[in-house]
CSV table of C-alpha atoms (C1' of nucleotides) in Angstrom, one decimal:
chain,number,residue,atom,x,y,z
A,187,MET,CA,-11.4,-36.1,-19.1
A,188,LEU,CA,-9.9,-33.0,-20.7
A,189,LYS,CA,-8.4,-30.4,-18.7
A,190,SER,CA,-10.4,-27.7,-16.8
A,191,ASN,CA,-8.7,-25.5,-18.1
A,192,PRO,CA,-5.9,-25.3,-20.9
A,193,LYS,CA,-5.2,-21.9,-20.6
A,194,ALA,CA,-4.6,-21.9,-16.8
A,195,THR,CA,-1.0,-20.9,-15.9
A,196,PRO,CA,1.2,-24.1,-15.8
A,197,LYS,CA,2.1,-22.9,-12.6
A,198,HIS,CA,-0.9,-24.4,-11.3
A,199,THR,CA,-1.7,-28.3,-10.6
A,200,MET,CA,-4.4,-28.7,-10.1
A,201,ASP,CA,-3.7,-30.0,-7.1
A,202,GLN,CA,-2.7,-26.6,-5.6
A,203,GLN,CA,-6.0,-25.4,-7.1
A,204,GLN,CA,-8.3,-27.6,-5.3
A,205,GLN,CA,-6.1,-27.3,-2.1
A,206,GLN,CA,-6.6,-22.7,-2.3
A,207,HIS,CA,-10.3,-23.6,-3.5
A,208,THR,CA,-10.9,-25.4,0.1
A,209,THR,CA,-9.2,-23.0,1.8
A,210,LEU,CA,-11.2,-20.6,0.2
A,211,SER,CA,-14.1,-22.0,0.8
A,212,LEU,CA,-13.5,-22.2,4.9
A,213,ILE,CA,-12.3,-17.9,4.4
A,214,LEU,CA,-15.9,-17.3,2.6
A,215,ASP,CA,-17.8,-19.8,5.6
A,216,GLY,CA,-16.1,-17.8,8.4
A,217,CYS,CA,-17.4,-14.7,6.2
A,218,LYS,CA,-20.8,-16.1,5.8
A,219,LEU,CA,-20.9,-17.1,9.8
A,220,ALA,CA,-19.4,-14.0,10.7
A,221,LYS,CA,-22.0,-12.2,8.5
A,222,GLU,CA,-25.0,-14.5,10.3
A,223,LEU,CA,-23.6,-12.7,13.2
A,224,GLU,CA,-23.9,-9.9,12.3
A,225,GLU,CA,-27.0,-10.1,11.2
A,226,SER,CA,-27.7,-11.9,14.0
A,227,ILE,CA,-26.4,-8.7,16.1
A,228,GLY,CA,-28.1,-6.6,14.2
A,229,ASN,CA,-31.9,-8.4,14.9
A,230,LEU,CA,-31.1,-8.4,18.3
A,231,GLY,CA,-29.3,-6.1,19.5
A,232,ASN,CA,-27.8,-6.6,23.2
A,233,GLN,CA,-30.6,-9.0,23.9
A,234,LEU,CA,-27.5,-11.8,22.4
A,235,GLN,CA,-26.5,-13.8,25.0
A,236,PRO,CA,-22.5,-13.1,25.7
A,237,GLU,CA,-21.8,-17.1,25.6
A,238,ILE,CA,-23.5,-17.4,22.2
A,239,LEU,CA,-21.4,-14.1,20.7
A,240,SER,CA,-18.2,-16.1,22.4
A,241,LYS,CA,-18.8,-19.1,20.9
A,242,SER,CA,-19.8,-17.3,17.2
A,243,CYS,CA,-16.7,-15.1,17.6
A,244,ASP,CA,-14.7,-18.5,18.2
A,245,ASP,CA,-16.2,-20.5,15.6
A,246,ILE,CA,-15.1,-17.6,13.3
A,247,ILE,CA,-11.7,-17.8,14.3
A,248,ASN,CA,-11.1,-21.2,14.5
A,249,ILE,CA,-11.8,-21.6,10.9
A,250,PHE,CA,-9.9,-18.1,9.9
A,251,ALA,CA,-6.8,-19.6,12.1
A,252,THR,CA,-7.4,-22.8,9.6
A,253,ALA,CA,-7.5,-20.8,6.6
A,254,LYS,CA,-4.7,-18.9,7.4
A,255,GLN,CA,-2.6,-21.7,8.5
A,256,ARG,CA,-3.4,-23.3,4.8
A,257,LEU,CA,-2.5,-19.9,3.3
A,258,ASN,CA,0.6,-20.1,5.1
A,259,ASN,CA,1.7,-23.4,3.9
A,260,ASN,CA,1.5,-22.4,0.1
A,261,ALA,CA,2.3,-19.0,0.8
A,262,HIS,CA,5.5,-19.9,-1.2
A,263,HIS,CA,3.8,-21.0,-4.6
A,264,HIS,CA,4.3,-18.7,-7.1
A,265,GLN,CA,1.1,-17.8,-8.8
A,266,ASP,CA,0.1,-16.1,-12.1
A,267,PRO,CA,0.2,-12.6,-11.2
A,268,SER,CA,-2.7,-12.1,-13.5
A,269,LEU,CA,-4.8,-14.4,-11.7
A,270,PHE,CA,-4.7,-12.4,-8.7
A,271,THR,CA,-5.8,-9.0,-10.2
A,272,GLN,CA,-8.5,-10.9,-12.4
A,273,HIS,CA,-9.7,-11.5,-9.2
A,274,LEU,CA,-9.7,-8.4,-8.1
A,275,LEU,CA,-11.3,-6.9,-10.6
A,276,HIS,CA,-14.3,-9.9,-11.1
A,277,PRO,CA,-14.4,-11.1,-7.9
A,278,PRO,CA,-16.2,-14.4,-7.8
A,279,GLN,CA,-20.1,-13.7,-8.4
A,280,ASP,CA,-21.4,-17.5,-8.4
A,281,SER,CA,-22.0,-19.6,-5.5
A,282,SER,CA,-18.6,-21.4,-5.3
A,283,ALA,CA,-15.3,-19.2,-6.0
A,284,HIS,CA,-13.9,-21.7,-7.8
A,285,HIS,CA,-12.0,-19.1,-9.5
A,286,MET,CA,-10.4,-17.5,-7.2
A,287,GLN,CA,-6.7,-19.1,-7.2
A,288,THR,CA,-4.5,-16.6,-5.4
A,289,ASP,CA,-4.7,-17.4,-1.8
A,290,PRO,CA,-1.4,-17.2,-1.3
A,291,SER,CA,-1.8,-13.7,-2.4
A,292,LEU,CA,-4.4,-13.0,-0.4
A,293,GLN,CA,-2.5,-13.9,2.5
A,294,GLU,CA,-0.1,-11.6,1.8
A,295,TRP,CA,-2.6,-9.1,1.7
A,296,LEU,CA,-4.6,-9.7,4.5
A,297,LYS,CA,-1.6,-9.9,6.2
A,298,TYR,CA,-0.4,-6.5,5.4
A,299,GLY,CA,-4.3,-4.9,5.4
A,300,VAL,CA,-4.2,-4.5,1.9
A,301,ILE,CA,-6.8,-6.3,0.7
A,302,THR,CA,-9.1,-3.7,1.6
A,303,GLN,CA,-6.9,-1.4,0.0
A,304,ALA,CA,-8.3,-3.1,-3.0
A,305,MET,CA,-11.2,-3.5,-2.5
A,306,ASP,CA,-11.3,0.6,-1.8
A,307,MET,CA,-9.7,1.2,-4.3
A,308,ILE,CA,-12.3,-1.1,-6.7
A,309,GLN,CA,-14.7,1.1,-5.4
A,310,SER,CA,-13.2,4.8,-5.7
A,311,CYS,CA,-12.9,4.1,-9.2
A,312,ARG,CA,-16.5,2.3,-9.8
A,313,PRO,CA,-18.9,4.6,-7.7
A,314,SER,CA,-22.0,2.7,-8.9
A,315,ILE,CA,-20.8,-0.2,-6.1
A,316,SER,CA,-20.0,2.1,-3.3
A,317,MET,CA,-20.8,1.6,0.1
A,318,GLY,CA,-23.0,4.0,0.9
A,319,GLY,CA,-19.7,6.1,1.7
A,320,GLU,CA,-18.3,9.0,-0.5
A,321,ILE,CA,-15.6,8.5,-2.6
A,322,GLN,CA,-12.9,10.8,-2.4
A,323,ALA,CA,-11.1,11.8,-5.4
A,324,MET,CA,-7.4,12.9,-5.0
A,325,ASP,CA,-6.4,15.0,-7.3
A,326,VAL,CA,-2.9,13.9,-7.5
A,327,SER,CA,-2.2,16.4,-10.4
A,328,ASP,CA,-2.0,19.2,-7.8
A,329,SER,CA,1.6,19.5,-8.9
A,330,GLY,CA,1.5,23.1,-7.2
A,331,LYS,CA,3.0,22.8,-4.4
A,332,ALA,CA,4.6,19.8,-2.3
A,333,ALA,CA,6.2,18.2,-5.2
A,334,SER,CA,9.5,17.2,-4.9
A,335,SER,CA,10.9,20.3,-4.3
A,336,SER,CA,14.4,18.6,-4.0
A,337,SER,CA,16.9,20.8,-3.1
A,338,SER,CA,17.3,22.9,-5.8
A,339,GLN,CA,20.4,24.2,-4.0
A,340,ARG,CA,22.2,20.5,-4.0
A,341,SER,CA,21.5,19.0,-7.3
A,342,HIS,CA,19.4,21.7,-9.6
A,343,ARG,CA,16.2,20.1,-9.9
A,344,SER,CA,13.4,21.9,-10.3
A,345,ARG,CA,10.5,21.5,-8.8
A,346,LYS,CA,8.7,22.1,-12.1
A,347,ASP,CA,10.1,18.9,-13.3
A,348,ASP,CA,6.9,17.6,-14.5
A,349,GLU,CA,7.3,15.1,-11.6
A,350,GLU,CA,4.4,12.8,-11.9
A,351,LYS,CA,2.8,11.9,-8.0
A,352,CYS,CA,0.5,9.8,-7.2
A,353,LYS,CA,-1.5,9.4,-4.2
A,354,THR,CA,-2.8,6.4,-2.4
A,355,ARG,CA,-4.5,5.7,1.3
A,356,VAL,CA,-3.0,2.6,2.4
A,357,ALA,CA,-3.8,1.3,6.2
A,358,ALA,CA,-1.8,1.9,8.8
A,359,PRO,CA,-1.7,-1.6,11.1
A,360,GLN,CA,-3.6,-1.6,13.7
A,361,MET,CA,-1.9,-3.5,16.2
A,362,GLY,CA,1.7,-3.6,16.9
A,363,ASN,CA,3.6,-1.0,15.8
A,364,THR,CA,1.2,1.5,14.1
A,365,ASP,CA,4.1,3.7,13.5
A,366,LEU,CA,5.7,1.6,10.8
A,367,PRO,CA,5.0,3.3,7.4
A,368,PRO,CA,3.0,1.0,4.7
A,369,ASP,CA,4.3,-1.6,3.6
A,370,ASP,CA,4.9,-1.4,-0.5
A,371,ASN,CA,7.4,-2.7,-2.7
A,372,TYR,CA,10.3,-1.4,-2.4
A,373,THR,CA,12.9,-0.6,0.5
A,374,TRP,CA,13.0,3.0,1.6
A,375,ARG,CA,14.9,5.3,3.2
A,376,LYS,CA,13.7,7.9,5.8
A,377,TYR,CA,15.3,11.6,5.1
A,378,GLY,CA,13.5,13.9,7.0
A,379,GLN,CA,10.5,14.8,8.7
A,380,LYS,CA,8.3,17.3,9.2
A,381,GLU,CA,5.5,18.8,10.8
A,382,ILE,CA,3.3,20.2,8.0
A,383,LEU,CA,1.5,23.5,8.7
A,384,GLY,CA,-2.5,22.6,9.7
A,385,SER,CA,-1.6,18.8,9.5
A,386,LYS,CA,-1.7,17.0,12.9
A,387,TYR,CA,0.4,14.3,12.3
A,388,PRO,CA,4.5,15.0,10.5
A,389,ARG,CA,5.0,13.8,7.1
A,390,ALA,CA,7.7,11.7,6.2
A,391,TYR,CA,9.8,11.6,3.7
A,392,TYR,CA,11.9,8.4,1.8
A,393,ARG,CA,13.7,8.0,-0.5
A,394,CYS,CA,14.8,5.2,-2.6
A,395,THR,CA,17.4,3.4,-0.8
A,396,HIS,CA,18.9,2.8,-4.3
A,397,GLN,CA,19.1,6.6,-5.1
A,398,LYS,CA,22.5,6.4,-5.2
A,399,MET,CA,23.8,3.1,-6.8
A,400,TYR,CA,21.3,3.8,-9.5
A,401,ASN,CA,20.5,6.9,-9.4
A,402,CYS,CA,17.1,5.9,-8.6
A,403,PRO,CA,14.7,9.2,-8.1
A,404,ALA,CA,11.8,7.5,-7.0
A,405,LYS,CA,10.7,8.9,-3.4
A,406,LYS,CA,7.6,9.3,-0.9
A,407,GLN,CA,5.9,10.9,1.4
A,408,VAL,CA,3.9,9.4,3.9
A,409,GLN,CA,1.3,11.1,6.7
A,410,ARG,CA,-0.7,10.0,8.8
A,411,LEU,CA,-4.6,11.5,8.0
A,412,ASP,CA,-5.7,14.6,9.9
A,413,ASN,CA,-8.7,12.5,10.6
A,414,ASP,CA,-8.1,8.9,10.6
A,415,PHE,CA,-5.2,8.0,12.8
A,416,TYR,CA,-5.2,4.5,11.4
A,417,THR,CA,-5.0,6.0,7.5
A,418,PHE,CA,-1.6,6.8,5.6
A,419,GLU,CA,-1.7,9.1,3.1
A,420,VAL,CA,0.9,8.1,0.9
A,421,THR,CA,2.0,10.2,-2.0
A,422,TYR,CA,5.3,8.9,-4.9
A,423,ILE,CA,6.6,10.9,-6.3
A,424,GLY,CA,9.0,9.7,-9.1
A,425,GLN,CA,9.4,6.4,-10.6
A,426,HIS,CA,11.7,4.0,-9.7
A,427,THR,CA,14.6,3.6,-12.4
A,428,CYS,CA,16.5,0.8,-9.9
A,429,THR,CA,14.3,-1.9,-11.2
A,430,MET,CA,16.2,-1.8,-14.3
A,431,SER,CA,18.9,-3.5,-13.1
A,432,SER,CA,16.5,-6.7,-12.5
A,433,THR,CA,13.8,-7.7,-14.2
A,434,ALA,CA,12.4,-5.1,-15.7
A,435,PRO,CA,12.7,-3.6,-18.9
A,436,SER,CA,15.7,-0.8,-19.3
A,437,ILE,CA,12.9,1.7,-20.2
A,438,PRO,CA,11.9,3.3,-17.0
A,439,GLN,CA,8.3,1.8,-16.4
A,440,PRO,CA,5.4,3.9,-16.3
A,441,PRO,CA,4.9,5.7,-13.0
A,442,PRO,CA,2.8,4.8,-10.4
A,443,VAL,CA,0.2,6.8,-11.7
A,444,LEU,CA,-2.7,6.4,-14.2
A,445,HIS,CA,-4.0,8.8,-16.3
A,446,ASP,CA,-3.4,12.1,-14.5
A,447,GLN,CA,-5.6,11.2,-11.1
A,448,MET,CA,-5.9,8.5,-9.3
A,449,VAL,CA,-7.1,7.3,-6.1
A,450,MET,CA,-6.8,4.9,-4.2
A,451,THR,CA,-8.2,5.4,-0.9
A,452,GLN,CA,-8.4,2.7,2.4
A,453,ALA,CA,-10.7,2.8,4.7
A,454,MET,CA,-12.2,-0.5,5.9
A,455,VAL,CA,-9.6,-1.1,8.3
A,456,SER,CA,-9.3,2.3,10.0
A,457,GLN,CA,-12.7,2.0,11.6
A,458,PRO,CA,-12.2,0.4,15.0
A,459,ALA,CA,-10.7,3.0,17.5
A,460,LEU,CA,-11.0,5.9,16.0
A,461,PRO,CA,-12.7,8.8,17.6
A,462,PRO,CA,-16.1,9.8,16.2
A,463,THR,CA,-14.7,12.4,15.1
A,464,SER,CA,-17.8,13.8,13.8
A,465,SER,CA,-18.5,11.1,10.2
A,466,SER,CA,-14.9,9.9,11.6
A,467,THR,CA,-12.7,10.0,8.3
A,468,THR,CA,-14.9,12.2,6.7
A,469,SER,CA,-14.7,11.4,2.9
A,470,SER,CA,-11.7,8.9,3.8
A,471,SER,CA,-13.4,6.0,5.4
A,472,ILE,CA,-15.7,4.8,3.0
A,473,VAL,CA,-17.0,1.9,5.4
A,474,PRO,CA,-20.2,2.5,7.3
A,475,SER,CA,-19.3,1.4,10.4
A,476,GLY,CA,-20.1,-2.5,11.4
A,477,SER,CA,-21.0,-3.7,8.0
A,478,TRP,CA,-18.1,-4.3,6.2
A,479,LEU,CA,-19.1,-8.2,5.6
A,480,SER,CA,-22.2,-6.7,3.8
A,481,MET,CA,-20.6,-4.7,1.5
A,482,GLU,CA,-18.9,-6.5,-1.7
A,483,PHE,CA,-18.5,-10.1,-0.5
A,484,SER,CA,-20.4,-12.0,-2.3
A,485,LEU,CA,-20.4,-14.5,-0.1
A,486,GLY,CA,-21.3,-18.2,-2.0
A,487,SER,CA,-24.3,-17.7,-0.1
A,488,GLY,CA,-25.9,-16.3,-3.1
A,489,SER,CA,-27.8,-13.0,-2.7
A,490,GLY,CA,-24.6,-11.4,-4.2
A,491,GLY,CA,-26.1,-8.1,-5.5
A,492,ARG,CA,-23.5,-7.2,-7.0
A,493,GLY,CA,-23.7,-6.6,-10.0
A,494,SER,CA,-20.4,-5.4,-11.4
A,495,GLY,CA,-18.7,-8.8,-11.0
A,496,GLY,CA,-19.6,-10.7,-14.0
A,497,ALA,CA,-17.1,-10.3,-16.2
A,498,GLY,CA,-16.1,-14.0,-16.0
A,499,SER,CA,-12.1,-12.7,-16.1
A,500,SER,CA,-12.7,-13.9,-19.5
A,501,SER,CA,-9.7,-15.6,-20.8
A,502,GLY,CA,-8.1,-12.8,-19.4
A,503,GLY,CA,-5.0,-14.0,-19.2
A,504,GLY,CA,-2.2,-11.3,-20.2
A,505,SER,CA,-0.7,-9.3,-17.4
A,506,ALA,CA,-3.0,-7.6,-15.6
A,507,THR,CA,-2.0,-4.3,-16.9
A,508,GLY,CA,-1.8,-5.9,-20.4
A,509,SER,CA,-5.3,-6.8,-21.5
A,510,ARG,CA,-7.6,-4.2,-20.3
A,511,TYR,CA,-10.4,-6.9,-19.5
A,512,GLY,CA,-11.8,-5.4,-22.6
A,513,ARG,CA,-15.1,-5.2,-21.0
A,514,ASP,CA,-15.2,-1.9,-19.4
A,515,VAL,CA,-13.2,1.2,-18.7
A,516,GLU,CA,-13.4,1.0,-15.0
A,517,TYR,CA,-11.9,-2.3,-15.6
A,518,SER,CA,-9.2,-0.8,-16.9
A,519,VAL,CA,-8.7,2.0,-15.2
A,520,VAL,CA,-9.2,-0.7,-12.2
A,521,ALA,CA,-6.4,-3.0,-13.5
A,522,ASP,CA,-3.7,-0.3,-14.3
A,523,MET,CA,-4.4,0.6,-10.1
A,524,ALA,CA,-3.8,-2.7,-9.1
A,525,ASP,CA,-0.8,-2.5,-11.4
A,526,VAL,CA,-0.2,0.6,-9.5
A,527,MET,CA,-0.2,-0.7,-6.3
A,528,PHE,CA,2.0,-4.0,-7.3
A,529,ASN,CA,4.4,-2.3,-8.8
A,530,SER,CA,4.9,1.8,-8.3
A,531,GLY,CA,7.1,1.1,-11.5
A,532,SER,CA,8.1,-1.9,-12.1
A,533,SER,CA,8.3,-4.1,-14.7
A,534,SER,CA,4.7,-5.4,-15.8
A,535,SER,CA,5.3,-8.6,-16.4
A,536,ASN,CA,6.8,-8.7,-13.0
A,537,SER,CA,4.7,-6.7,-11.4
A,538,MET,CA,3.4,-8.5,-8.7
A,539,ASP,CA,6.6,-9.8,-7.4
A,540,PHE,CA,6.2,-8.4,-4.3
A,541,ILE,CA,2.6,-10.7,-3.8
A,542,PHE,CA,4.6,-13.6,-5.5
A,543,PRO,CA,7.6,-13.5,-4.6
A,544,CYS,CA,10.4,-15.2,-6.6
A,545,ALA,CA,13.0,-17.8,-5.1
A,546,GLU,CA,15.5,-15.2,-5.8
A,547,ASP,CA,13.5,-12.3,-4.0
A,548,LYS,CA,14.2,-11.5,-0.7
A,549,TRP,CA,12.4,-9.9,1.5
A,550,GLU,CA,14.5,-8.1,4.0
A,551,ALA,CA,12.3,-7.9,7.4
A,552,HIS,CA,14.2,-4.6,9.2
A,553,GLY,CA,12.5,-2.2,10.8
A,554,SER,CA,10.4,-0.3,8.5
A,555,GLY,CA,9.3,-3.5,6.6
A,556,ASP,CA,8.5,-2.4,2.9
A,557,LYS,CA,11.5,-3.6,1.4
A,558,LYS,CA,12.3,-5.3,-2.0
A,559,HIS,CA,15.2,-5.3,-4.1
A,560,CYS,CA,15.2,-2.9,-7.2
B,233,DA,C1',31.3,-1.1,11.4
B,234,DT,C1',27.8,-0.6,8.9
B,235,DA,C1',23.4,1.1,7.8
B,236,DA,C1',19.2,3.5,9.1
B,237,DT,C1',16.9,6.9,11.3
B,238,DT,C1',16.6,11.6,13.5
B,239,DT,C1',16.5,16.3,13.6
B,240,DG,C1',17.6,20.9,12.6
B,241,DA,C1',19.3,23.5,9.6
B,242,DC,C1',19.4,25.4,4.6
B,243,DC,C1',17.4,26.9,0.4
B,244,DC,C1',13.9,27.1,-2.8
B,245,DT,C1',8.9,28.1,-4.1
B,246,DT,C1',5.2,30.5,-3.3
C,181,DA,C1',8.1,36.3,4.9
C,182,DA,C1',6.5,31.3,5.4
C,183,DG,C1',6.0,27.0,4.5
C,184,DG,C1',7.9,22.6,2.6
C,185,DG,C1',11.7,19.6,0.7
C,186,DT,C1',16.4,17.9,1.6
C,187,DC,C1',20.4,17.8,3.7
C,188,DA,C1',23.8,16.1,6.6
C,189,DA,C1',25.6,15.3,11.3
C,190,DA,C1',25.0,13.1,15.6
C,191,DT,C1',21.9,9.3,17.2
C,192,DT,C1',20.5,4.8,17.0
C,193,DA,C1',20.3,0.1,15.0
C,194,DT,C1',22.0,-4.1,13.0
DNA sequence: ATAATTTGACCCTT
DNA sequence: AAGGGTCAAATTAT
């Protein structure tokens, strides 16, 4: 018997892959059930009996619970980052999801709601597959103002320092402490908060915890969207140089910004308790409420419409950002975006460390979450 | 005790 | 002058 895939990363044993496959099947089953439920609701409206609904929900919950348990068991396995990104870029189109080998990372994403960001992000880059909502292109290069004016008095930095900015949107936690800033891969220290004219919610200012130690200039601003309490708009300013101390090359890595513009909208999670503010979440929320299941998930049950997939992840390999999947320019953008998300400016080869944490990587779990040693 | 957050004040840019 | 970004003392958390 030949090895199924000679190029498979050595980190993956066949057993792991099989187990992940099984787990994924569970998830897909859950999705299917949920989708069926959705369709039932759509078809029958409120004629549906509560017991049946309840039963369906239970089934779905059970399936996902089981899947999650397995994912948790796998959570510490290392993954080949490229596989994860590949999957993002080339979601399974065939009936089985056998090449989705990233359950552990999925788990992380699910845990933080980041998977939705990726989906959204991909869509943002690919208007053709928009879920019917409009895609908001945020002008990242609006270096006009709001940049890091950074105390010119105390340390003479100019606002015009071509500081690179990258705006993203991230879902706020839907339960628990919704005030937690979105979790990214770095340790941030809050140094200010301000009411912004015309904005409902204050803007919080963070800088890299290691600013002093490594003279790391990275900063970020976090603010809730006016019309969407559950979505943060995060603006990253500057690159992390503190990564040099660990895995990154000695050269500051590409900033978390793509070309001149980057769009990462996060919306799928932001539906729940939103007031019907007009078209709710206006441009930021893309998902038509109530039918997220119907969107991009090409469930095993065929019918997976979605023409974009394909790509077969080619022999991909390579790091997510390294090879452009030579397929579509769009994909290269997506790859970059994925890189950005995972990485915010660390070494490309280790860009997914936070999703595939190394054994040495400690994850501090302090209040504000997002922690990673630079 | 140390580290992180809060918050009013300061200062720069527009 | 207004608005935004940062500092730093005070406060709170670990």
